[in-house]
Amino acid sequence: MLEIKNLHVELAEEDKAILKGVNLTVEAGKVHAIMGPNGSGKSTLAYVLSGRPGYEVMEGTATLDGTDLLALEPEERAAAGLFQAFQYPVEIPGVGNMTFLRTAVNAQRKARGQDEMSAADFLKEVRAKAKELKIDADMLKRPVNVGFSGGEKKRNEILQMAMLEPRMCILDETDSGLDVDAMKLVSDGVNALRDEGRGFLVITHYQRLLDHIKPDVVHILADGRIVKSGGPELALEVEHNGYADILAEVA
Amino acid sequence: MALPEIKQTATEARLATLSLPEGGWSEPARRAALARVQRVGLPDRRDEYWKFTRPDALVQPVAPQAAVLKSDESMVFDSFERLKIVFVDGVFDPQASDDLSLEGVSVERLAKIAEQDIHWARDLYGTLEERGQEPVARPLAALNTAFARDGVVIHVTGKPSRPISLIYRHEAEDSDPMLHHVVRVDPGAEATILENGPAGARFSAVMEIDVADTGTLHHIRAQGRDHERSAVTHIFARLGAESTFKSFTVTVNGHLTRNEAVIELTGDDAVAHIAGACVGDGDFHHDDTIFVTHDALNCESRQVFKKVLRNGAVGVFQGKILVKPDAQKTDGYQISQALMLDDDSQFLAKPELEIHADDVACSHGCTSGAIDERALYYLRSRGIPKARATDLLTLAFLAEAVEEIEDPALADDIVARLESWLIRRR
């Protein structure tokens, strides 16, 4: 479903190569995890796929169901079914969370040629999904992410994901800043969305998240390349021995 | 001191086109106002107070022509129950206006009462305007006091059930109306005054407001539609103890607009909020000039002004908080911000605090900036197209000013106007 081939990416302003030939395929229904030391390019990979400005693709391709993602605007990538849960969700004063969610849902429906969701249907759905994530009415009314705790921000990301029902979900260090209970809540939210038509790319530093969201494949990203791929046991190996052994082994 | 010749000549040329209404209680007030104009002269570009805004169009003897916009779009406030008072190019339109009787308020027309021998308005007409001439002269307001033939004289005695709505239609391309309103709010009384419409090719409006102890006045104004119009408006408000005055103005387009507000907090625990949101594209010059004087204990004032500018539009803010020596426990706040949607626009700001008391809390902020790229990307990453995301962030920027409107339905109407403007201008 998501196919990344030989992806080379530089930071536009610094002329600095971050990704140096990433190859990765995520099949529908599978959860792939990416682990790797700080600075290895994990977040860059997520941002390049979702279309954040500031990165320059030097070489390679990234497609979602055959569609060239890199040629699309961020909103077109979202409409094509891509979703990134951000490590640092942005606070947007003055834009109500509910207005934001409804605008996003309807913009995507419109882009796909579907009818807009009625206010009543939307409200019913958002309330049900918010409840599962323990997001109360007040959080829905407040401006997007403003005054939210770290955990609330992450839950709000998962709520957006649940409402938008993307084909391909990228979770960028969704576990960072979460306590044990919040991690469970967020993971349950993600697991509820797992189905055979949907792919996941879970970026994390720690194996702990992968106890909750069980991956099918684990990749190790180091210095802009995937240096090793394996089953869930690879994450355990990292947890026990760190990255040094793996990096030494592939060097 | 004699005026500079160039100013003298310009002032005389303007005065030569006007005739002072004679008779009744108002004539002495008008003559005194004329003398104020003659003493200081009309503004020109050398005046410090007009450093950012060229007053030429407001001073020249004949109003610059302004095309009349033909639009089927309903006017703002159209859906609200209100007491309508309609002026077409400054001339009262009795057919379009409602009967002026409403419980809790007396509404009269200046033109009808000005020739009477005596009227309560005599105590206020030109009085608050004159008080507002210090420390900065406002000769265009005095000119209005001298020559305005009509306006409304409102005495709020209770809590009228509907807002009093002044509607200014523009039909003649060369119209040059002046309206002068006087508002008195009794103790414990509360009313809302609405104003909207382009009014004329060139419009001068003065509103003198006296809010007695514990009185409340809400003022919501919409300046919009016809692009070529020019306008100068003045609000002079005096606030008694525990009184409240809240004024909000939305301005959409307009070749030249100068809105001055001169607010004096004279009784303890009074509250004044003055706010404005404006959006301008291209040939747009908008100036908010505010002067708030704290002259009593424990008063609160807020100035919240937001401007969205693009295609060479110019926004000006001159806002001052003056805290007199005895005005302890003053809580003063002032924020002026511009959102520049491109590199061609300008925001010129002069925030001023002058504090003579030692136990006060005054804060002010002034910023100009572009759309937050991180927020824009966040919205787009959720599938919201760039244009729509920009609109959302622009409305969010304006929200702090719009939130100064207490009535949520009126606020929603204003937001809807701003939103439709943004969509039209994409």
CSV table of C-alpha atoms in Angstrom, one decimal, chain A residues 50 52 73-75 78 83-84 86 92-93 100 107-108 145 157 160, chain B residues 374-375 377-386 388 392-393 396 399:
chain,number,residue,atom,x,y,z
A,50,SER,CA,2.9,14.1,5.0
A,52,ARG,CA,5.7,19.4,5.6
A,73,GLU,CA,-0.1,19.1,-1.6
A,74,PRO,CA,-0.4,18.1,2.1
A,75,GLU,CA,-4.2,18.3,1.9
A,78,ALA,CA,-4.6,13.5,3.5
A,83,PHE,CA,-2.6,10.5,8.2
A,84,GLN,CA,0.3,11.5,10.5
A,86,PHE,CA,2.3,14.3,15.2
A,92,ILE,CA,-4.1,26.8,17.2
A,93,PRO,CA,-5.7,29.6,19.3
A,100,PHE,CA,-11.5,22.0,13.0
A,107,ALA,CA,-13.0,18.6,3.3
A,108,GLN,CA,-11.8,15.1,2.8
A,145,ASN,CA,-4.7,21.7,21.4
A,157,GLU,CA,-4.4,13.2,17.5
A,160,GLN,CA,-8.7,13.0,14.5
B,374,ARG,CA,3.2,25.4,11.4
B,375,ALA,CA,-0.5,25.9,12.1
B,377,TYR,CA,0.6,22.8,7.7
B,378,TYR,CA,-1.2,21.1,10.6
B,379,LEU,CA,-4.6,22.0,9.2
B,380,ARG,CA,-3.6,21.0,5.7
B,381,SER,CA,-2.3,17.7,6.9
B,382,ARG,CA,-5.8,16.9,8.0
B,383,GLY,CA,-7.1,17.5,4.5
B,384,ILE,CA,-8.2,21.1,4.8
B,385,PRO,CA,-7.3,22.9,1.6
B,386,LYS,CA,-4.8,25.8,1.9
B,388,ARG,CA,-9.8,27.3,3.7
B,392,LEU,CA,-9.7,29.6,9.5
B,393,LEU,CA,-6.4,31.0,10.8
B,396,ALA,CA,-8.9,32.9,14.6
B,399,ALA,CA,-11.4,36.3,17.2
